[in-house]
GROMACS .gro file of C-alpha atoms in nm:
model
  313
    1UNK     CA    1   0.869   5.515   3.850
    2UNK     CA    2   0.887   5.166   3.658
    3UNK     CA    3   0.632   5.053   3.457
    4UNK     CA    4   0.611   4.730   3.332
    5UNK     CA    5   0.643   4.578   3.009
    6UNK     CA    6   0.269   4.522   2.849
    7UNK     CA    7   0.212   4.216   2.741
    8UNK     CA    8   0.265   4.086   2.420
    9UNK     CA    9  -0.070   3.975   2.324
   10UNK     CA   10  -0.203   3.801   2.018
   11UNK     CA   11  -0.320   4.130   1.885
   12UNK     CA   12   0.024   4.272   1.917
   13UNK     CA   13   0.195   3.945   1.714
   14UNK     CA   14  -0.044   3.934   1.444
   15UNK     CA   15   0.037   4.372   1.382
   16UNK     CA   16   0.405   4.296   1.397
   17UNK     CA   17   0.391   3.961   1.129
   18UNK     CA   18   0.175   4.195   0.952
   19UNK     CA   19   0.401   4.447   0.947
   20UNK     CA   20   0.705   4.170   0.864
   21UNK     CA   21   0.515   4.065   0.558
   22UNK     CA   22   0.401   4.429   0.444
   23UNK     CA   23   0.010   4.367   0.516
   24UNK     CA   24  -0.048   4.677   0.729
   25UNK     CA   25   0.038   4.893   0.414
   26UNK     CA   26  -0.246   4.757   0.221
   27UNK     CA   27  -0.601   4.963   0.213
   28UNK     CA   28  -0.813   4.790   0.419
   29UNK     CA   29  -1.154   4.680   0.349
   30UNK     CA   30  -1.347   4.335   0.413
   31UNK     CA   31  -1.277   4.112   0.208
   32UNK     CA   32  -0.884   4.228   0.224
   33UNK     CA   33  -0.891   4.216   0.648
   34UNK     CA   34  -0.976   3.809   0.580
   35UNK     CA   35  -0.748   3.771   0.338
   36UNK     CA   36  -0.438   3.952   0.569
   37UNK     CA   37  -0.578   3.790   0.891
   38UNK     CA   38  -0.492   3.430   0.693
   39UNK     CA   39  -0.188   3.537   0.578
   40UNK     CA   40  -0.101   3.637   0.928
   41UNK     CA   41  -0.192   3.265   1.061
   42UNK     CA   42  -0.039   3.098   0.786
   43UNK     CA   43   0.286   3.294   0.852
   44UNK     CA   44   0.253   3.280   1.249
   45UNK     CA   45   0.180   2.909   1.245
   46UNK     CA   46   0.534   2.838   0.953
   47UNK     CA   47   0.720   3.022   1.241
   48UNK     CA   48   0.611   2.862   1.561
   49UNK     CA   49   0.807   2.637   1.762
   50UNK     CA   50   0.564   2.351   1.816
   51UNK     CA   51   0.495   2.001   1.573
   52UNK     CA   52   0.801   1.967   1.392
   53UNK     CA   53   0.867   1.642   1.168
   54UNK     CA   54   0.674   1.347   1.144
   55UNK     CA   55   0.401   1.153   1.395
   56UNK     CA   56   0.606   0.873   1.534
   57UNK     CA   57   0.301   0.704   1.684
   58UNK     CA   58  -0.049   0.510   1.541
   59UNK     CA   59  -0.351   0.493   1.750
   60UNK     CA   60  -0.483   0.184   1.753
   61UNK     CA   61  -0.842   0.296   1.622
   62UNK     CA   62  -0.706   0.491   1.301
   63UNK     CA   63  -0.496   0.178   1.199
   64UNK     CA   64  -0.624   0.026   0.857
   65UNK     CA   65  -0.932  -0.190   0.921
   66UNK     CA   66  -0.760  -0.472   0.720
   67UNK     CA   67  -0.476  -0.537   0.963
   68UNK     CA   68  -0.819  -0.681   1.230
   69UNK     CA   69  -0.689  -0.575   1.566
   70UNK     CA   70  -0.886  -0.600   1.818
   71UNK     CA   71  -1.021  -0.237   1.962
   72UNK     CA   72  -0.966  -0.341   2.277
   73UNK     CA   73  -0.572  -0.483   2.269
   74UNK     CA   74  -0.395  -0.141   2.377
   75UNK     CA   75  -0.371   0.235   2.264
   76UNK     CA   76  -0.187   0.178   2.012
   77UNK     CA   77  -0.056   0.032   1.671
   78UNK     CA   78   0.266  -0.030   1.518
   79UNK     CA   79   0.323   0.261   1.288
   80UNK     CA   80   0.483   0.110   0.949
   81UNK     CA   81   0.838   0.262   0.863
   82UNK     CA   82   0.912   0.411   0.506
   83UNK     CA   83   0.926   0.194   0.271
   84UNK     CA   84   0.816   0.027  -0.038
   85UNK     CA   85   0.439   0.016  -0.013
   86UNK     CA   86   0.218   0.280   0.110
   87UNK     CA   87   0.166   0.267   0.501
   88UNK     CA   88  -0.219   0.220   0.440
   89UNK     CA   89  -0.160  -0.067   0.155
   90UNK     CA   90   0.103  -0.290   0.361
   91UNK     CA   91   0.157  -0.481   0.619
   92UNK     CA   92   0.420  -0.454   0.889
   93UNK     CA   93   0.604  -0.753   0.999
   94UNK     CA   94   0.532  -0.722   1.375
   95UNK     CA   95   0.174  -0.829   1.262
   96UNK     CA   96   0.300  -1.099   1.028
   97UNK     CA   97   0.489  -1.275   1.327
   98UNK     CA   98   0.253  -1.221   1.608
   99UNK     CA   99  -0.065  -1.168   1.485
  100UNK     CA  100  -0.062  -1.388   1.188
  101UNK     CA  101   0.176  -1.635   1.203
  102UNK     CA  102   0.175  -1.656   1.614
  103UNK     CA  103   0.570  -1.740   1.568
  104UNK     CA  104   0.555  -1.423   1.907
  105UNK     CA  105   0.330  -1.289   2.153
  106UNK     CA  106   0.498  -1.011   2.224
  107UNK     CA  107   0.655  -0.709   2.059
  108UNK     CA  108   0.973  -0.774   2.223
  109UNK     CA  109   0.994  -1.145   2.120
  110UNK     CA  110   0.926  -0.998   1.778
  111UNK     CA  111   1.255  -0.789   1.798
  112UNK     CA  112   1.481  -1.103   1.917
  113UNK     CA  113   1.360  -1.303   1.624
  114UNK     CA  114   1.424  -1.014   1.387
  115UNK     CA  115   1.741  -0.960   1.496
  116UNK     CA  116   1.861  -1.287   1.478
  117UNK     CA  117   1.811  -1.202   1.107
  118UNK     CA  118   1.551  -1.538   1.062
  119UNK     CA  119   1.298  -1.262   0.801
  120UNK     CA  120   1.331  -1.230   0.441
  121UNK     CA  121   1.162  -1.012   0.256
  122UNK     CA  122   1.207  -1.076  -0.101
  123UNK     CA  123   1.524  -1.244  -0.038
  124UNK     CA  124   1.641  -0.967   0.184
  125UNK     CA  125   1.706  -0.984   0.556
  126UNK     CA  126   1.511  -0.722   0.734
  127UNK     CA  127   1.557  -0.681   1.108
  128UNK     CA  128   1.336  -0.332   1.137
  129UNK     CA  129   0.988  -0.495   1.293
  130UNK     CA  130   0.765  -0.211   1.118
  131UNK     CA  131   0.896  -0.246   0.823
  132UNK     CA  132   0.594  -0.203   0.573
  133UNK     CA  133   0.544  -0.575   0.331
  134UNK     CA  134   0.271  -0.541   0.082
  135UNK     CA  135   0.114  -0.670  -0.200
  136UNK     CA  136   0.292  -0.963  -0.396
  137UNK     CA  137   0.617  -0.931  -0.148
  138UNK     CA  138   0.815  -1.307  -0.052
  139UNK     CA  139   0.827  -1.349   0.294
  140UNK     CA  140   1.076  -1.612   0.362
  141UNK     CA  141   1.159  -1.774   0.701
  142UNK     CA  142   1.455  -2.022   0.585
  143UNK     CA  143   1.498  -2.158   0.986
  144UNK     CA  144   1.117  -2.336   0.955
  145UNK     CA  145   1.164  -2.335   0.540
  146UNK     CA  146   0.870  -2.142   0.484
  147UNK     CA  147   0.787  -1.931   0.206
  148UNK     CA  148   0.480  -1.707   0.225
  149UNK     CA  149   0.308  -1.407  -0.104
  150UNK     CA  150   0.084  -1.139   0.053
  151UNK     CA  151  -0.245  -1.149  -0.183
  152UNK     CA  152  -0.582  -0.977  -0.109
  153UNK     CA  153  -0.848  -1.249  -0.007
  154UNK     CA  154  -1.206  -1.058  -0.136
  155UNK     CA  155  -1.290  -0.906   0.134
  156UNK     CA  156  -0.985  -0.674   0.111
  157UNK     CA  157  -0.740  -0.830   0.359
  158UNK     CA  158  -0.395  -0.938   0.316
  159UNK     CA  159  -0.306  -1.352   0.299
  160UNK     CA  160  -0.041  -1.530   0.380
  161UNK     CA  161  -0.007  -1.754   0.108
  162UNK     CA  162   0.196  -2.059   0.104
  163UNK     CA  163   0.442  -2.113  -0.152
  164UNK     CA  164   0.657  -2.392  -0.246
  165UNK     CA  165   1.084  -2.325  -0.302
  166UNK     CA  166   1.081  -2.272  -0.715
  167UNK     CA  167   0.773  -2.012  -0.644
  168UNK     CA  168   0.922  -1.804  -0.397
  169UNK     CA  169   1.223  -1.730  -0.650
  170UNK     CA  170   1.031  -1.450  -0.853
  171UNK     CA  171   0.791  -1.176  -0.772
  172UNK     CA  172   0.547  -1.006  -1.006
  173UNK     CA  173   0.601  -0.629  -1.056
  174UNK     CA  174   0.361  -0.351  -1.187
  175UNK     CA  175   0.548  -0.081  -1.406
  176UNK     CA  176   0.437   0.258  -1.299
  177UNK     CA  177   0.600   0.395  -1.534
  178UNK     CA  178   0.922   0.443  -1.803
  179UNK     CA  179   1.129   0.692  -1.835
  180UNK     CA  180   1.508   0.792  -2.009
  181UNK     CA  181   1.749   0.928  -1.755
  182UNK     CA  182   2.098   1.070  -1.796
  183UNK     CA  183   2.277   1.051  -2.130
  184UNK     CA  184   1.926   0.875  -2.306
  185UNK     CA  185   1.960   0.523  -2.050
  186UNK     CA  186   1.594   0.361  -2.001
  187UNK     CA  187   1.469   0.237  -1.704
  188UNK     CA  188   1.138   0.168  -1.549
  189UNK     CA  189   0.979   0.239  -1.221
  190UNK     CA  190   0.728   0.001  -1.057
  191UNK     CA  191   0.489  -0.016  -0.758
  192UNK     CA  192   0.723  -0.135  -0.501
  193UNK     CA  193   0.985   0.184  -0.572
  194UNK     CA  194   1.239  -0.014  -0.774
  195UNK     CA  195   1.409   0.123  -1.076
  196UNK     CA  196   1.556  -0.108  -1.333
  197UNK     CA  197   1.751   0.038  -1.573
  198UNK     CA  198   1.770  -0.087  -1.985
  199UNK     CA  199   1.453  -0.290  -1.964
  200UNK     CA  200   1.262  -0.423  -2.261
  201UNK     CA  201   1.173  -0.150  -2.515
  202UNK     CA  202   0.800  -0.353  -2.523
  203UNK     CA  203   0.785  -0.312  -2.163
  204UNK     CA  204   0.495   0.031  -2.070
  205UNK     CA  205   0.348   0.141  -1.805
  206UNK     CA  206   0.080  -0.033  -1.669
  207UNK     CA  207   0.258  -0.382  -1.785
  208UNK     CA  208   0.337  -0.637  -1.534
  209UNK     CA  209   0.715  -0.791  -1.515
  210UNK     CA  210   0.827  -1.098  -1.382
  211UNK     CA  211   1.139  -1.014  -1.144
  212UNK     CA  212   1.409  -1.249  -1.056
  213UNK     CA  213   1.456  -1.192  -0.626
  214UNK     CA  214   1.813  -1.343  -0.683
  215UNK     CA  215   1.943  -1.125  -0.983
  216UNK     CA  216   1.745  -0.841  -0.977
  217UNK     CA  217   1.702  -0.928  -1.318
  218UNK     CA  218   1.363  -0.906  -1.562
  219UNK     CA  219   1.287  -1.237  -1.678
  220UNK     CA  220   0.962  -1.221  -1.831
  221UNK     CA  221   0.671  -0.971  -1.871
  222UNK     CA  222   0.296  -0.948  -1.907
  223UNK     CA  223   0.140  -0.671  -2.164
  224UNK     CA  224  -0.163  -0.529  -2.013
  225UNK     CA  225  -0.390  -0.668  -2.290
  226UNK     CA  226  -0.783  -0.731  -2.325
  227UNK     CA  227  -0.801  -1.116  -2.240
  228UNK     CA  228  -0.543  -1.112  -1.978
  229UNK     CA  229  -0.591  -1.234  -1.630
  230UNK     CA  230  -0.627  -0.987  -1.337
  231UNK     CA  231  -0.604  -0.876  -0.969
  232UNK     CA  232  -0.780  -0.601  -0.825
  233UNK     CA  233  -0.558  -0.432  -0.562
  234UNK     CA  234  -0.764  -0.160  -0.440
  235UNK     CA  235  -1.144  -0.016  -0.410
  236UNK     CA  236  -1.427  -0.222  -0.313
  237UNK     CA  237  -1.352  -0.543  -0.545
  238UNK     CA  238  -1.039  -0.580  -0.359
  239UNK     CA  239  -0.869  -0.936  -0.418
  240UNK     CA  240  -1.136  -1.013  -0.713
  241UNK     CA  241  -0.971  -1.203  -0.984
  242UNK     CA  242  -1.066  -1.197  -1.382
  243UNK     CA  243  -0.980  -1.150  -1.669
  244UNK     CA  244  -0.964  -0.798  -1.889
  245UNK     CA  245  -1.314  -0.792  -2.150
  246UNK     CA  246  -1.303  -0.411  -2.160
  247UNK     CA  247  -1.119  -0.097  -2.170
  248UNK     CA  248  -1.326   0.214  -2.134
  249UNK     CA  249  -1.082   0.569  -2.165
  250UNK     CA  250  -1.203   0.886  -2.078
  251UNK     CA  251  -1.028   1.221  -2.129
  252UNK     CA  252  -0.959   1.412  -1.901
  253UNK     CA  253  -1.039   1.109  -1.635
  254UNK     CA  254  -0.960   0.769  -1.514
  255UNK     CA  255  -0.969   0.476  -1.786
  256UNK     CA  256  -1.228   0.169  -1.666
  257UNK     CA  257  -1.160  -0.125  -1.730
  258UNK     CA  258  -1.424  -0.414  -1.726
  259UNK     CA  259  -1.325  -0.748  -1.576
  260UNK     CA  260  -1.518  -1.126  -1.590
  261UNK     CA  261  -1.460  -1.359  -1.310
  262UNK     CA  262  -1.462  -1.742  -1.336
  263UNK     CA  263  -1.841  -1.758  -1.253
  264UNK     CA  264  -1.949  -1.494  -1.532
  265UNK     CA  265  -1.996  -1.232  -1.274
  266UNK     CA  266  -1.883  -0.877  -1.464
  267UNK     CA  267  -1.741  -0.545  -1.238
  268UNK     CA  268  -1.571  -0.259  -1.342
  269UNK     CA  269  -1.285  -0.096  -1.179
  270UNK     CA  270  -1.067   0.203  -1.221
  271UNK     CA  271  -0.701   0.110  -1.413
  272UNK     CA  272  -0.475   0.203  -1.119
  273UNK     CA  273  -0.644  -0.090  -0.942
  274UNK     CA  274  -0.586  -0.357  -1.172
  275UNK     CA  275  -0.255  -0.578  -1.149
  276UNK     CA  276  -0.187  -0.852  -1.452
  277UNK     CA  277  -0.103  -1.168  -1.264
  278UNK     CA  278  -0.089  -1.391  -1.613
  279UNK     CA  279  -0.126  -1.450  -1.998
  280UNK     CA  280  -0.451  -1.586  -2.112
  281UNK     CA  281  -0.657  -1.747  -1.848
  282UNK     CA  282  -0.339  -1.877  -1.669
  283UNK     CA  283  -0.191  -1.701  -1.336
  284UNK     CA  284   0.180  -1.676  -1.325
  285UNK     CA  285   0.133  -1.706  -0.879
  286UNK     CA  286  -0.075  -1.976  -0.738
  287UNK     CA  287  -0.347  -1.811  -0.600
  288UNK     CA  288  -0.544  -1.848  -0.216
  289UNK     CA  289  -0.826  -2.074  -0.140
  290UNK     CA  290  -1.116  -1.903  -0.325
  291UNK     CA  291  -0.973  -1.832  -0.614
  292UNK     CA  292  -1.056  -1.461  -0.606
  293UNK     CA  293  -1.415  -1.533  -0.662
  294UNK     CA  294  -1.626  -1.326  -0.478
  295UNK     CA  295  -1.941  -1.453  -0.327
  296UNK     CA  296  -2.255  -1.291  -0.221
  297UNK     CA  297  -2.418  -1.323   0.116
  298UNK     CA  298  -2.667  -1.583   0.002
  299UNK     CA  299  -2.405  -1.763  -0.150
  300UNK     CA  300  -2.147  -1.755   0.153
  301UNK     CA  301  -2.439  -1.863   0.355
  302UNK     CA  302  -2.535  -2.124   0.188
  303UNK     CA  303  -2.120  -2.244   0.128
  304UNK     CA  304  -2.134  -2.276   0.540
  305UNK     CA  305  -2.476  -2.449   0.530
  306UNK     CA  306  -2.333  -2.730   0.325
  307UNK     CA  307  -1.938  -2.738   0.515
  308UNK     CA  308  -2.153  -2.784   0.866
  309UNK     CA  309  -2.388  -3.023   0.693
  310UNK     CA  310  -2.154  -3.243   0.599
  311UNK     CA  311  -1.974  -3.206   0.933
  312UNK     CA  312  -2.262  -3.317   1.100
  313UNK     CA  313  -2.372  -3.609   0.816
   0.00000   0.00000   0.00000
């Protein structure tokens, strides 16, 4: 009579990958059975059928704490397109216009706006609403004549910064790094994934340039120098301007570099955090209310003490 097919258990898969990739011929002993079953997984799990590509979605809970949504406003988040700044490190515009600038209240009114082509980002129109802005970006609104630099307050969240017109001409860039391409032509790299080709031979990594948003073109540039002024764009002195006492290298690890605030307070940071905003003492970007100085609790408390003191007096 008919018998029917057995089934193909997992058993049966992992002996015939093994036998795909050659395992079953090697001598088998303990610490070889591990080694083959991972193989197996590793080789069963490249072939399967299932998670292909990229997440398309963001819960709302594993969204960076800095963008402060509310826990309890949906599911979700809007998941920042490739781009220019890291999707942890930027901003998307959807949360510029609604949740910042409360020019929307909803995502759809977001979309109309953008597609009317009213956002500039560094002098370009962008009409994709999670597309990712970030650290010293120009967003320009020309319909309400608005110019706005994302900085880091200190507590590690982006501002909105006001700018006036001749400000929101130029951006500061960090150089990540320079390089000769094809037939010996320089050209730099920097944070925001521009290259620029036949810069400055003075111009190294780590520098800071002054970019022209019109042009394209590098007007100016920074050296990143002891005695220079500083922002820190990542770790826990986030936003904490100061300028450069100290450079500490290590071999072999990261190079520290010691800042001073304007109160005298010292911290030390790792280099990939720092960003030169300025020669000397002076800032090339006018900077949020603060200043970058960070306070401590005692000294915040006392700062509201006095503001509802006064309100009161």
């Amino acid at each position: 009579g008919f018998l029917p097919p057995e089934p193909f258990t997992r058993e049966k898969r992992i002996g015939a990958a093994a036998a795909e990739i050659g395992i079953d011929r090697l001598p088998i002993s303990h610490f070889k059975r591990i080694i083959s079953t991972w193989l197996v997984s590793l080789f069963l799990l490249l072939n399967s059928s299932h998670a292909r590509g990229l997440k398309k979605h963001l819960k709302r809970l594993n969204a960076p704490k800095h963008w402060m949504l509310d826990k309890l406003g949906g599911a979700f988040a809007p998941k920042p397109s490739s781009g220019p700044h890291k999707s942890r490190e930027c901003l998307p515009l959807i949360l510029i216009l609604r949740n910042k600038l409360k020019y929307a209240l909803t995502y759809q009114e977001v979309i109309a706006i953008m597609m009317q082509r009213h956002i500039l980002v560094d002098g370009k129109v962008r009409t994709d609403k999670t597309y990712p802005a970030g650290f010293m970006d120009v967003v320009s609104i020309p319909k309400t004549n608005e110019n706005f630099r994302l900085l880091y307050d200190t507590k590690g969240r982006f501002r909105l910064h006001s700018l006036r017109d001749e400000e929101a001409k130029f951006k500061l860039c960090k150089v990540r790094s320079v390089q000769f391409g094809q037939k010996g032509i320089p050209y730099l790299n920097t944070y925001d994934g521009r290259t620029i080709r036949y810069p400055d031979p003075l111009i190294k990594a780590n520098d800071t340039i002054k970019l022209d948003l019109e042009t394209n073109k590098i007007v100016d540039f920074i050296k990143f120098d002891v005695g220079n002024v500083v922002m820190v764009t990542g770790g826990r002195n986030t936003g904490r301007v100061g300028i450069i006492k100290n450079r500490e290298k290590h071999k072999g690890s990261f190079e520290t570099i010691h800042i001073q605030d304007a109160t005298g307070h010292e911290f030390a940071t790792r280099m990939g955090n720092v960003f030169t905003i300025g020669k000397g003492s002076k800032p090339w970007v006018s900077l949020p209310k603060g200043k970058g100085i960070k306070l401590s609790i005692i000294e915040e408390a006392r700062k509201r003490l006095a503001a509802q003191a006064s309100a009161t007096a």
